[in-house]
CSV table of C-alpha atoms in Angstrom, one decimal:
chain,number,residue,atom,x,y,z
A,1,MET,CA,-16.4,28.7,-1.9
A,2,LYS,CA,-17.4,27.6,1.6
A,3,LEU,CA,-19.7,24.9,0.2
A,4,LEU,CA,-16.9,23.5,-2.0
A,5,ASN,CA,-14.5,23.5,1.0
A,6,SER,CA,-17.1,21.7,3.1
A,7,ALA,CA,-17.4,19.0,0.4
A,8,LYS,CA,-13.6,18.7,0.3
A,9,TRP,CA,-13.2,18.1,4.0
A,10,GLY,CA,-16.3,15.9,4.0
A,11,ILE,CA,-14.7,13.6,1.4
A,12,PHE,CA,-11.4,13.6,3.4
A,13,THR,CA,-13.3,12.7,6.7
A,14,LEU,CA,-15.1,9.9,4.9
A,15,PHE,CA,-11.8,8.5,3.7
A,16,ILE,CA,-10.2,8.6,7.2
A,17,LEU,CA,-13.2,7.1,8.9
A,18,SER,CA,-13.3,4.3,6.4
A,19,ILE,CA,-9.7,3.5,7.1
A,20,TRP,CA,-10.0,3.7,10.9
A,21,SER,CA,-13.2,1.6,10.9
A,22,LEU,CA,-11.2,-1.4,9.7
A,23,ASP,CA,-10.0,-2.1,13.2
A,24,THR,CA,-13.5,-1.9,14.7
A,25,GLN,CA,-16.7,-4.0,14.7
A,26,PHE,CA,-17.9,-1.7,11.8
A,27,HIS,CA,-15.2,-3.0,9.3
A,28,ASP,CA,-17.9,-4.5,7.1
A,29,LEU,CA,-19.2,-0.9,6.4
A,30,SER,CA,-15.8,0.4,5.3
A,31,LEU,CA,-15.5,1.9,1.8
A,32,SER,CA,-11.8,1.5,1.8
A,33,PRO,CA,-11.5,-1.2,-0.9
A,34,SER,CA,-13.4,1.1,-3.3
A,35,LEU,CA,-11.6,4.2,-2.2
A,36,ILE,CA,-8.3,2.8,-3.4
A,37,TYR,CA,-9.6,3.0,-6.9
A,38,LEU,CA,-9.9,6.7,-6.7
A,39,ASP,CA,-6.4,6.8,-8.1
A,40,PRO,CA,-6.6,6.5,-12.0
A,41,ILE,CA,-3.1,5.0,-12.0
A,42,TRP,CA,-4.3,1.7,-10.6
A,43,HIS,CA,-7.0,1.5,-13.4
A,44,ILE,CA,-4.4,2.0,-16.1
A,45,ILE,CA,-2.0,-0.5,-14.6
A,46,GLY,CA,-5.0,-2.9,-14.3
A,47,PHE,CA,-5.8,-2.5,-18.0
A,48,ILE,CA,-2.1,-3.3,-18.8
A,49,GLU,CA,-2.2,-6.4,-16.6
A,50,LYS,CA,-5.5,-7.4,-18.1
A,51,ARG,CA,-7.3,-7.7,-14.8
A,52,PRO,CA,-11.0,-8.5,-14.8
A,53,ILE,CA,-13.2,-5.4,-15.2
A,54,THR,CA,-15.2,-4.6,-12.1
A,55,PHE,CA,-17.7,-2.0,-11.1
A,56,HIS,CA,-14.7,0.1,-9.9
A,57,LEU,CA,-14.2,1.1,-13.5
A,58,ILE,CA,-17.2,3.5,-13.0
A,59,ILE,CA,-15.0,5.5,-10.6
A,60,PHE,CA,-12.3,5.8,-13.2
A,61,VAL,CA,-14.7,6.9,-16.0
A,62,LEU,CA,-16.4,9.5,-13.8
A,63,ILE,CA,-13.0,11.0,-12.7
A,64,ILE,CA,-11.8,11.2,-16.3
A,65,ILE,CA,-15.0,12.8,-17.6
A,66,ALA,CA,-15.2,15.2,-14.7
A,67,THR,CA,-11.5,16.2,-15.3
A,68,LEU,CA,-12.2,16.8,-19.0
A,69,PHE,CA,-15.1,19.2,-18.1
A,70,LEU,CA,-13.9,20.8,-14.8
A,71,GLY,CA,-10.1,20.5,-14.9
A,72,ARG,CA,-7.8,19.2,-12.2
A,73,PHE,CA,-10.3,19.4,-9.4
A,74,PHE,CA,-9.4,15.9,-8.1
A,75,CYS,CA,-6.1,17.1,-6.6
A,76,TYR,CA,-7.7,19.6,-4.3
A,77,TYR,CA,-11.2,18.3,-3.5
A,78,VAL,CA,-10.8,14.5,-3.6
A,79,CYS,CA,-7.2,13.4,-3.2
A,80,PRO,CA,-6.6,12.3,0.4
A,81,LEU,CA,-2.9,13.0,0.3
A,82,GLY,CA,-3.6,16.5,-1.1
A,83,SER,CA,-6.1,17.2,1.7
A,84,SER,CA,-3.6,15.8,4.2
A,85,LEU,CA,-1.0,18.2,3.0
A,86,ASP,CA,-3.4,21.1,3.2
A,87,LEU,CA,-4.3,20.1,6.8
A,88,PHE,CA,-0.6,19.9,7.6
A,89,ALA,CA,-0.1,23.4,6.3
A,90,LYS,CA,-3.0,24.7,8.4
A,91,ILE,CA,-1.7,23.1,11.5
A,92,LYS,CA,1.9,24.4,10.9
A,93,GLY,CA,0.5,27.9,10.2
A,94,PHE,CA,-1.5,27.8,13.4
A,95,ALA,CA,1.6,26.7,15.4
A,96,LYS,CA,3.7,29.5,13.9
A,97,LYS,CA,1.0,32.1,14.5
A,98,HIS,CA,0.8,31.2,18.2
A,99,GLY,CA,4.6,30.9,18.7
A,100,ILE,CA,4.6,27.2,19.0
A,101,LEU,CA,6.9,26.9,16.0
A,102,PRO,CA,9.5,29.5,15.0
A,103,PRO,CA,8.9,31.4,11.6
A,104,SER,CA,10.1,29.3,8.7
A,105,LYS,CA,13.2,30.4,7.0
A,106,ALA,CA,13.3,27.5,4.6
A,107,LYS,CA,13.7,28.3,0.9
A,108,ALA,CA,11.7,26.7,-1.8
A,109,LEU,CA,13.3,23.4,-2.8
A,110,GLU,CA,14.8,23.3,-6.2
A,111,ILE,CA,13.2,20.1,-7.5
A,112,PRO,CA,12.8,19.4,-11.2
A,113,HIS,CA,9.4,18.4,-12.5
A,114,LEU,CA,9.7,14.6,-12.3
A,115,ASN,CA,6.1,13.7,-12.4
A,116,SER,CA,5.9,12.9,-16.1
A,117,VAL,CA,9.1,10.9,-15.9
A,118,ILE,CA,7.7,8.9,-13.0
A,119,PHE,CA,4.4,8.4,-14.8
A,120,VAL,CA,6.0,7.0,-17.9
A,121,ALA,CA,8.4,4.8,-15.9
A,122,ILE,CA,5.5,3.3,-14.0
A,123,ILE,CA,3.6,2.5,-17.2
A,124,VAL,CA,6.6,1.0,-18.9
A,125,ALA,CA,7.4,-1.1,-15.8
A,126,ALA,CA,3.8,-2.3,-15.7
A,127,VAL,CA,4.1,-3.4,-19.3
A,128,MET,CA,7.3,-5.3,-18.3
A,129,GLY,CA,5.5,-7.0,-15.4
A,130,LEU,CA,6.6,-4.8,-12.5
A,131,ASN,CA,4.5,-2.7,-10.1
A,132,LEU,CA,6.1,0.6,-9.2
A,133,GLY,CA,2.9,2.6,-8.8
A,134,HIS,CA,2.7,2.1,-5.1
A,135,LEU,CA,5.8,4.2,-4.5
A,136,THR,CA,4.0,7.4,-5.5
A,137,SER,CA,0.3,6.6,-5.5
A,138,PRO,CA,-1.3,9.4,-3.3
A,139,VAL,CA,-4.2,7.1,-2.4
A,140,SER,CA,-2.0,4.1,-1.4
A,141,ILE,CA,0.3,6.4,0.6
A,142,SER,CA,-2.7,8.0,2.5
A,143,SER,CA,-4.3,4.6,3.1
A,144,ALA,CA,-1.1,3.1,4.6
A,145,LEU,CA,-0.3,6.2,6.6
A,146,PHE,CA,-3.7,6.6,8.3
A,147,GLY,CA,-4.4,2.8,8.5
A,148,LEU,CA,-1.0,1.7,10.0
A,149,PHE,CA,0.5,4.7,11.8
A,150,LEU,CA,-2.1,7.4,12.4
A,151,SER,CA,-5.0,5.2,13.6
A,152,PRO,CA,-5.8,6.1,17.2
A,153,ILE,CA,-7.0,2.5,17.7
A,154,LYS,CA,-3.6,1.1,16.7
A,155,TRP,CA,-1.9,3.3,19.3
A,156,PHE,CA,-3.4,1.0,22.0
A,157,LYS,CA,-2.3,-2.2,20.3
A,158,ARG,CA,0.9,-3.8,19.2
A,159,GLY,CA,2.6,-1.8,16.5
A,160,TYR,CA,4.8,-2.9,13.6
A,161,LEU,CA,8.3,-4.2,13.4
A,162,ASN,CA,10.9,-1.8,12.2
A,163,PRO,CA,8.4,0.9,11.2
A,164,TRP,CA,10.8,3.7,10.6
A,165,LEU,CA,11.6,3.0,6.9
A,166,HIS,CA,8.0,2.6,6.0
A,167,LEU,CA,6.9,5.7,8.0
A,168,PHE,CA,9.7,7.7,6.4
A,169,SER,CA,8.5,6.8,2.9
A,170,LEU,CA,4.9,7.7,3.7
A,171,LEU,CA,6.0,11.0,5.3
A,172,LEU,CA,8.2,12.0,2.3
A,173,PRO,CA,5.5,14.3,0.8
A,174,PHE,CA,5.3,16.1,4.2
A,175,LEU,CA,9.1,16.4,4.5
A,176,LEU,CA,9.2,18.1,1.1
A,177,ALA,CA,6.6,20.6,2.2
A,178,GLN,CA,9.1,23.2,3.5
A,179,LYS,CA,8.2,26.3,1.6
A,180,SER,CA,5.3,25.1,-0.5
A,181,HIS,CA,3.2,22.3,1.1
A,182,ARG,CA,2.2,21.1,-2.4
A,183,THR,CA,5.8,20.4,-3.6
A,184,TRP,CA,5.0,16.7,-3.9
A,185,CYS,CA,1.9,17.5,-6.0
A,186,ILE,CA,3.8,19.9,-8.3
A,187,HIS,CA,7.0,17.9,-8.9
A,188,ILE,CA,6.5,14.3,-8.0
A,189,CYS,CA,2.9,13.0,-8.2
A,190,PRO,CA,2.3,11.0,-11.4
A,191,THR,CA,-1.5,11.0,-10.8
A,192,GLY,CA,-1.5,14.8,-10.7
A,193,TRP,CA,0.5,14.9,-13.9
A,194,LEU,CA,-2.0,12.6,-15.7
A,195,LEU,CA,-5.0,14.6,-14.5
A,196,GLY,CA,-3.2,17.8,-15.5
A,197,PHE,CA,-2.6,16.4,-18.9
A,198,ILE,CA,-6.3,15.5,-19.3
A,199,SER,CA,-7.5,18.8,-18.0
A,200,SER,CA,-5.4,20.6,-20.6
A,201,ILE,CA,-7.3,18.8,-23.4
A,202,GLY,CA,-10.6,20.4,-22.6
A,203,GLY,CA,-12.7,21.9,-19.9
A,204,LEU,CA,-12.7,25.0,-17.8
A,205,ARG,CA,-9.7,27.3,-17.1
A,206,LEU,CA,-9.1,30.5,-15.2
A,207,ILE,CA,-7.9,33.5,-17.2
A,208,PHE,CA,-7.0,37.2,-16.4
A,209,SER,CA,-9.3,40.0,-17.5
A,210,GLU,CA,-8.0,43.4,-18.6
A,211,ALA,CA,-8.6,44.6,-15.0
A,212,CYS,CA,-5.4,42.8,-13.9
A,213,ASN,CA,-2.7,45.1,-12.8
A,214,SER,CA,-0.1,42.4,-12.2
A,215,CYS,CA,0.0,43.0,-8.5
A,216,GLY,CA,1.2,39.4,-8.0
A,217,LYS,CA,-1.0,38.6,-5.1
A,218,CYS,CA,-2.6,35.6,-6.8
A,219,GLN,CA,0.8,34.2,-7.7
A,220,TYR,CA,1.9,34.6,-4.1
A,221,ILE,CA,-1.0,32.6,-2.7
A,222,CYS,CA,-1.1,29.9,-5.4
A,223,THR,CA,0.1,26.6,-3.8
A,224,MET,CA,0.5,24.9,-7.2
A,225,ASN,CA,2.8,27.5,-8.9
A,226,ALA,CA,0.2,27.6,-11.7
A,227,ILE,CA,0.1,31.4,-12.1
A,228,GLU,CA,2.5,33.5,-14.1
A,229,THR,CA,2.2,37.3,-13.9
A,230,ASN,CA,5.1,38.2,-16.1
A,231,ASP,CA,4.8,39.2,-19.7
A,232,ARG,CA,3.1,35.9,-20.5
A,233,LYS,CA,0.5,36.4,-17.8
A,234,ALA,CA,-1.2,33.0,-17.7
A,235,ILE,CA,-2.8,30.4,-15.4
A,236,LYS,CA,-1.6,27.0,-16.4
A,237,ALA,CA,-4.6,24.7,-16.8
A,238,ASN,CA,-2.5,21.6,-16.2
A,239,GLN,CA,-1.2,22.9,-12.9
A,240,CYS,CA,-4.3,24.6,-11.5
A,241,HIS,CA,-6.4,22.5,-9.2
A,242,LEU,CA,-9.3,24.9,-8.9
A,243,CYS,CA,-8.9,25.9,-5.2
A,244,LEU,CA,-10.3,29.3,-6.3
A,245,LEU,CA,-8.1,31.2,-3.7
A,246,CYS,CA,-6.9,33.5,-6.5
A,247,ILE,CA,-10.5,34.5,-7.3
A,248,GLU,CA,-11.3,35.0,-3.6
A,249,ASN,CA,-8.2,37.2,-2.9
A,250,CYS,CA,-7.9,39.2,-6.1
A,251,PRO,CA,-8.4,42.9,-5.2
A,252,GLN,CA,-9.3,43.7,-8.8
A,253,HIS,CA,-11.6,40.8,-9.4
A,254,ALA,CA,-9.7,40.2,-12.5
A,255,ILE,CA,-9.8,36.4,-12.6
A,256,LYS,CA,-12.6,34.5,-14.3
A,257,PHE,CA,-13.6,31.2,-15.8
A,258,GLU,CA,-13.3,30.5,-19.5
A,259,LYS,CA,-14.2,27.4,-21.5
A,260,LEU,CA,-11.1,25.7,-22.7
A,261,THR,CA,-11.2,24.7,-26.3
A,262,LEU,CA,-10.0,21.2,-27.3
A,263,GLY,CA,-6.2,21.0,-27.0
A,264,GLU,CA,-5.6,24.6,-26.3
A,265,GLY,CA,-4.2,24.1,-22.8
A,266,LEU,CA,-2.1,21.2,-24.1
A,267,ILE,CA,-0.5,22.9,-27.1
A,268,GLY,CA,-1.5,26.5,-27.3
A,269,SER,CA,-0.4,27.5,-23.8
A,270,ALA,CA,2.9,25.6,-24.0
A,271,THR,CA,6.0,27.1,-25.4
A,272,LEU,CA,8.3,25.2,-27.8
A,273,GLY,CA,10.9,24.9,-25.0
A,274,GLU,CA,8.3,23.3,-22.6
A,275,PHE,CA,7.1,20.9,-25.3
A,276,THR,CA,10.6,19.8,-26.1
A,277,LYS,CA,11.4,19.4,-22.4
A,278,GLU,CA,8.2,17.3,-21.9
A,279,ARG,CA,9.2,15.0,-24.8
A,280,ARG,CA,12.6,14.5,-23.3
A,281,GLN,CA,11.0,13.6,-19.9
A,282,PHE,CA,8.8,11.0,-21.6
A,283,LEU,CA,11.9,9.4,-23.2
A,284,LEU,CA,13.8,9.5,-19.9
A,285,GLY,CA,10.8,7.9,-18.1
A,286,GLY,CA,10.6,5.2,-20.6
A,287,LEU,CA,14.3,4.4,-20.3
A,288,PHE,CA,14.1,4.5,-16.6
A,289,GLY,CA,11.2,2.0,-16.6
A,290,LEU,CA,13.0,-0.3,-18.9
A,291,ALA,CA,16.2,-0.1,-16.8
A,292,ILE,CA,14.4,-1.0,-13.6
A,293,SER,CA,12.6,-3.8,-15.3
A,294,GLY,CA,15.9,-5.2,-16.6
A,295,VAL,CA,17.6,-5.0,-13.2
A,296,ALA,CA,14.5,-6.6,-11.5
A,297,THR,CA,15.0,-9.8,-13.5
A,298,GLN,CA,18.3,-10.4,-11.8
A,299,LYS,CA,18.8,-11.6,-8.2
A,300,GLY,CA,20.2,-8.9,-6.0
A,301,VAL,CA,19.2,-5.6,-4.4
A,302,PHE,CA,16.0,-5.0,-6.4
A,303,SER,CA,14.7,-8.5,-6.7
A,304,GLY,CA,14.4,-11.3,-4.2
A,305,ASP,CA,15.3,-15.0,-4.0
A,306,TYR,CA,11.9,-16.0,-5.5
A,307,ILE,CA,13.4,-15.3,-9.0
A,308,ARG,CA,15.3,-18.6,-8.5
A,309,SER,CA,12.4,-20.3,-6.8
A,310,ILE,CA,13.9,-20.1,-3.3
A,311,MET,CA,11.6,-18.6,-0.6
A,312,PRO,CA,13.3,-16.9,2.4
A,313,ASN,CA,12.3,-18.4,5.7
A,314,ASP,CA,10.6,-15.2,6.9
A,315,LEU,CA,8.6,-14.7,3.7
A,316,ILE,CA,5.3,-16.1,4.8
A,317,ARG,CA,2.4,-14.6,2.8
A,318,PRO,CA,-1.2,-14.2,4.0
A,319,PRO,CA,-3.5,-17.2,3.3
A,320,GLY,CA,-4.9,-16.8,-0.2
A,321,ALA,CA,-2.0,-14.8,-1.5
A,322,LEU,CA,-1.4,-15.3,-5.2
A,323,PRO,CA,1.8,-16.8,-6.6
A,324,GLU,CA,4.7,-14.5,-5.6
A,325,GLN,CA,5.4,-12.6,-8.8
A,326,THR,CA,1.7,-12.1,-9.5
A,327,PHE,CA,1.1,-11.1,-5.9
A,328,GLU,CA,3.9,-8.4,-6.0
A,329,LEU,CA,2.4,-7.1,-9.2
A,330,LEU,CA,-1.1,-6.8,-7.9
A,331,CYS,CA,-0.3,-5.6,-4.4
A,332,VAL,CA,-0.7,-1.8,-4.2
A,333,ARG,CA,0.8,-1.5,-0.7
A,334,CYS,CA,-2.3,0.2,0.6
A,335,GLY,CA,-1.9,-1.5,4.0
A,336,LEU,CA,-5.6,-2.4,4.3
A,337,CYS,CA,-5.0,-6.1,5.0
A,338,MET,CA,-2.5,-5.1,7.8
A,339,ALA,CA,-4.9,-2.5,9.2
A,340,ASN,CA,-7.7,-5.0,9.2
A,341,CYS,CA,-5.8,-7.9,10.8
A,342,PRO,CA,-7.1,-8.5,14.3
A,343,SER,CA,-4.0,-10.4,15.6
A,344,ASN,CA,-1.6,-7.9,14.0
A,345,THR,CA,0.4,-10.8,12.5
A,346,LEU,CA,0.4,-9.1,9.1
A,347,GLN,CA,3.4,-6.8,8.9
A,348,PRO,CA,5.0,-4.7,6.2
A,349,LEU,CA,8.0,-6.4,4.7
A,350,GLY,CA,11.4,-4.7,4.7
A,351,PHE,CA,14.3,-5.5,2.4
A,352,GLN,CA,14.4,-9.2,3.1
A,353,ASN,CA,13.2,-10.0,-0.4
A,354,GLY,CA,14.5,-7.0,-2.3
A,355,VAL,CA,13.3,-3.6,-3.0
A,356,LEU,CA,10.4,-4.8,-5.2
A,357,SER,CA,8.8,-6.6,-2.3
A,358,LEU,CA,9.1,-3.6,0.0
A,359,PHE,CA,6.1,-3.0,2.2
A,360,THR,CA,4.1,-6.0,1.0
A,361,PRO,CA,2.3,-7.9,3.8
A,362,VAL,CA,4.0,-10.9,5.5
A,363,LEU,CA,2.8,-13.1,8.3
A,364,VAL,CA,5.0,-12.8,11.4
A,365,PRO,CA,3.8,-15.6,13.8
A,366,ARG,CA,5.8,-14.4,16.8
A,367,ILE,CA,3.6,-11.3,16.9
A,368,GLY,CA,0.3,-13.0,16.3
A,369,ALA,CA,-1.4,-16.1,14.9
A,370,CYS,CA,-3.5,-16.3,11.7
A,371,TYR,CA,-6.5,-17.8,13.3
A,372,PRO,CA,-8.8,-20.2,11.4
A,373,ASP,CA,-12.0,-18.1,12.0
A,374,CYS,CA,-10.6,-15.0,10.3
A,375,ASN,CA,-10.5,-14.3,6.6
A,376,LEU,CA,-10.6,-10.5,6.7
A,377,CYS,CA,-7.4,-9.8,4.7
A,378,GLY,CA,-8.8,-11.5,1.6
A,379,GLU,CA,-12.2,-9.7,2.1
A,380,ILE,CA,-10.6,-6.3,2.3
A,381,CYS,CA,-7.9,-6.6,-0.5
A,382,PRO,CA,-9.0,-4.2,-3.3
A,383,THR,CA,-7.0,-5.8,-6.1
A,384,GLY,CA,-7.3,-9.5,-5.5
A,385,ALA,CA,-3.6,-9.9,-4.6
A,386,ILE,CA,-5.1,-11.9,-1.6
A,387,ARG,CA,-8.0,-14.0,-2.7
A,388,LYS,CA,-11.4,-13.9,-1.0
A,389,LEU,CA,-11.8,-17.3,0.7
A,390,ASP,CA,-14.6,-18.7,2.9
A,391,LEU,CA,-13.4,-20.0,6.2
A,392,VAL,CA,-13.3,-23.7,5.1
A,393,GLU,CA,-11.1,-22.8,2.0
A,394,LYS,CA,-9.0,-20.5,4.2
A,395,GLN,CA,-8.2,-23.4,6.5
A,396,TRP,CA,-6.8,-25.3,3.5
A,397,ALA,CA,-4.8,-22.3,2.3
A,398,LYS,CA,-1.5,-23.6,3.8
A,399,VAL,CA,0.9,-20.7,4.3
A,400,GLY,CA,3.8,-22.8,5.7
A,401,THR,CA,4.9,-25.5,8.1
A,402,ALA,CA,6.0,-25.3,11.7
A,403,VAL,CA,9.5,-26.6,12.5
A,404,ILE,CA,10.8,-27.5,16.0
A,405,THR,CA,14.4,-26.8,16.9
A,406,LYS,CA,15.1,-29.5,19.5
A,407,GLU,CA,18.1,-27.7,21.0
A,408,ARG,CA,15.9,-24.8,22.1
A,409,CYS,CA,12.8,-26.8,23.1
A,410,ILE,CA,12.0,-27.0,26.8
A,411,ALA,CA,10.8,-30.6,26.5
A,412,TRP,CA,13.4,-31.9,24.1
A,413,GLU,CA,16.5,-30.1,25.5
A,414,TRP,CA,15.8,-29.7,29.2
A,415,GLU,CA,13.4,-32.6,29.6
A,416,LYS,CA,10.8,-30.3,31.4
A,417,ARG,CA,7.1,-30.8,30.8
A,418,CYS,CA,5.8,-28.2,28.3
A,419,LEU,CA,2.5,-28.5,26.3
A,420,VAL,CA,2.2,-24.9,25.2
A,421,CYS,CA,2.5,-25.4,21.4
A,422,ASP,CA,0.3,-28.5,21.5
A,423,GLU,CA,-2.5,-26.7,23.4
A,424,ALA,CA,-2.2,-23.6,21.1
A,425,CYS,CA,-2.5,-25.4,17.8
A,426,PRO,CA,-6.0,-25.2,16.4
A,427,TYR,CA,-5.3,-27.8,13.7
A,428,ASP,CA,-4.2,-30.6,15.9
A,429,ALA,CA,-0.9,-30.6,14.0
A,430,ILE,CA,1.3,-31.0,17.1
A,431,THR,CA,1.3,-34.3,19.1
A,432,MET,CA,3.1,-35.3,22.2
A,433,VAL,CA,5.0,-38.5,22.0
A,434,GLU,CA,7.2,-40.7,24.2
A,435,ILE,CA,10.9,-40.9,23.2
A,436,SER,CA,13.3,-43.4,24.7
A,437,GLY,CA,15.7,-41.6,27.0
A,438,ILE,CA,13.6,-38.5,27.6
A,439,LYS,CA,11.6,-38.3,30.8
A,440,VAL,CA,8.7,-36.2,29.4
A,441,LEU,CA,6.5,-36.2,26.4
A,442,VAL,CA,7.9,-34.2,23.6
A,443,PRO,CA,6.2,-32.3,20.7
A,444,ILE,CA,6.4,-33.2,17.1
A,445,VAL,CA,4.8,-31.5,14.1
A,446,VAL,CA,2.5,-33.5,11.8
A,447,GLU,CA,3.3,-31.7,8.6
A,448,SER,CA,0.2,-33.0,6.8
A,449,ARG,CA,-2.0,-31.3,9.3
A,450,CYS,CA,-0.1,-28.0,9.8
A,451,ASN,CA,-1.6,-24.9,8.2
A,452,GLY,CA,1.3,-22.7,9.2
A,453,CYS,CA,-1.0,-20.4,11.2
A,454,GLY,CA,1.7,-19.6,13.8
A,455,ALA,CA,-0.3,-20.1,16.9
A,456,CYS,CA,2.4,-22.4,18.2
A,457,GLU,CA,5.2,-20.0,17.5
A,458,MET,CA,3.3,-17.1,19.1
A,459,SER,CA,2.7,-19.1,22.2
A,460,CYS,CA,6.1,-20.7,22.6
A,461,PRO,CA,7.6,-19.4,25.9
A,462,VAL,CA,11.2,-19.7,24.6
A,463,TYR,CA,12.9,-16.3,24.0
A,464,PRO,CA,14.4,-14.5,22.1
A,465,GLN,CA,14.3,-17.1,19.3
A,466,LYS,CA,11.4,-19.5,19.5
A,467,ALA,CA,11.8,-23.2,19.8
A,468,ILE,CA,9.1,-23.7,17.1
A,469,GLN,CA,9.0,-21.5,14.1
A,470,VAL,CA,6.9,-21.4,10.9
A,471,SER,CA,8.7,-21.4,7.5
A,472,PRO,CA,7.0,-21.2,4.1
A,473,MET,CA,7.9,-24.8,3.4
A,474,GLY,CA,4.9,-26.6,1.9
A,475,GLU,CA,2.8,-23.5,1.3
A,476,ILE,CA,0.0,-23.6,-1.3
A,477,ARG,CA,-0.2,-20.6,-3.6
A,478,LEU,CA,-3.0,-20.7,-6.2
A,479,ALA,CA,-4.0,-18.1,-8.8
A,480,SER,CA,-7.4,-19.9,-9.1
A,481,GLY,CA,-9.1,-23.1,-8.1
A,482,SER,CA,-9.8,-24.8,-4.8
A,483,TYR,CA,-7.2,-24.9,-2.0
A,484,ARG,CA,-9.1,-27.9,-0.5
A,485,GLU,CA,-8.8,-30.0,-3.6
A,486,GLU,CA,-5.2,-29.0,-4.1
A,487,GLY,CA,-4.4,-29.8,-0.5
A,488,LYS,CA,-6.0,-33.3,-0.7
A,489,LYS,CA,-4.0,-34.0,-3.9
A,490,LEU,CA,-0.8,-33.2,-1.9
A,491,GLY,CA,-1.8,-35.5,0.9
A,492,PHE,CA,-2.7,-32.8,3.5
A,493,THR,CA,-5.4,-33.4,6.0
A,494,LEU,CA,-6.0,-29.8,7.1
A,495,GLY,CA,-9.0,-28.8,9.2
A,496,LEU,CA,-10.0,-28.3,12.8
A,497,LYS,CA,-10.0,-31.8,14.3
A,498,THR,CA,-10.2,-33.4,17.7
A,499,LYS,CA,-7.1,-34.7,19.4
A,500,GLY,CA,-6.0,-38.2,18.5
A,501,LEU,CA,-3.3,-40.7,19.6
A,502,ALA,CA,0.1,-40.2,18.1
A,503,THR,CA,2.0,-43.0,16.3
A,504,GLY,CA,5.7,-43.2,15.6
A,505,GLN,CA,5.0,-43.1,11.9
A,506,GLU,CA,3.8,-39.5,12.2
A,507,MET,CA,7.1,-38.2,13.3
A,508,PRO,CA,9.2,-36.2,10.7
A,509,PRO,CA,12.8,-37.2,9.8
A,510,GLY,CA,15.2,-36.6,12.7
A,511,PHE,CA,12.5,-37.2,15.4
A,512,GLU,CA,12.3,-41.0,15.2
A,513,SER,CA,12.0,-42.9,18.5
A,514,ASP,CA,14.6,-45.5,19.4
């Protein structure tokens, strides 16, 4: 028992250190991209989306085979969210024991079993081209929680804009843990339901021997509500996650392992009422998935303006991001790109582009620039939603174009000398020109050179609204192929260049000299 618990906490520690290492010089050693694939849900969605098969498939196969033979062990020994909830319960118990927190008077939450409904809805939505898996994926939730909000390194750096909605969604499993800290696992988690279903087909299960006197102690300590000590007297194979606390605490030593025959846990241990209820939940989940998919094709609360090919001004995606609808489908909201971003310019998106874009990464130049010598977001992305690019290709992956608002510019409006944006631009996309009637040189943006990195916007001294801002105008989004070749076709001359003399012909419309 102690050895198994040591393995459990060792796996959890490895997960946390892999996430936290992203913001250090050891980010190349992080296992985080592979750890995301611990969740079988992402493999199933990947099959539906016909993603290329990678070596990560080995993780999926091993988990499924192990679940068939051992049962639902993943939820207790491997799942980072499950371990987080167990740790949360231990900390809360310690605080109550020492009077730091008052004794809990909370009653068990009356929540229906929604996990099968959620699982079917996620699968149906994936078939229809929507990604809902990130909302309940235990690995994605854990990755974002520890990478973005619980990283001690992040505490000493700039945080995230409007983090409370994102943080609330990530803490929901803990908010549900009032009476039973595994409420999320029992009633909500679709991954747990899938593994429970598989464990019911074959493998090991725990049973009562004749020595059981129905004292109820095992039922009291079971965190998964898997034990019934009534007339039926059974341990549900699809609910039990093999923590073995019942064996350890049984005064009669009346609980033992038994080999589960094929399908016995799935059919033999289920009553007719339970089977009918499960079938209804499948139907409900399918209808819910279809309904969400139907609503998502309409512009409004759920979907963004991209449905009608209009990109909001603040929707600037990371360099290498796939075309918008494909990007949203592949992004698992794990937060690894944001946790790995050294300038902190990548931020979780709010409701600006609808619910379906929620928590996807966007570039916010006023916080930080996307510098040309960094391609870490593409390197760390586990699903390919952000393409892996070398530094030359990355410089051609245009994310937008800087636009100057003359009425707010120090040089244009107040005729005071200011060279900040020109000096900050690594692409030589800003030049200073003479304009008749203005005493000082004023900046203009050479759009063909602008990568949209945001160094100018970040450095602009004008507050609260910057005089130069990046919009997604002119962005290049490719599912495949070379950004460099595409950029040249479009007439761009991107790249790190030395300063040159400006000509009047380089000025965009509205900035012509007299």
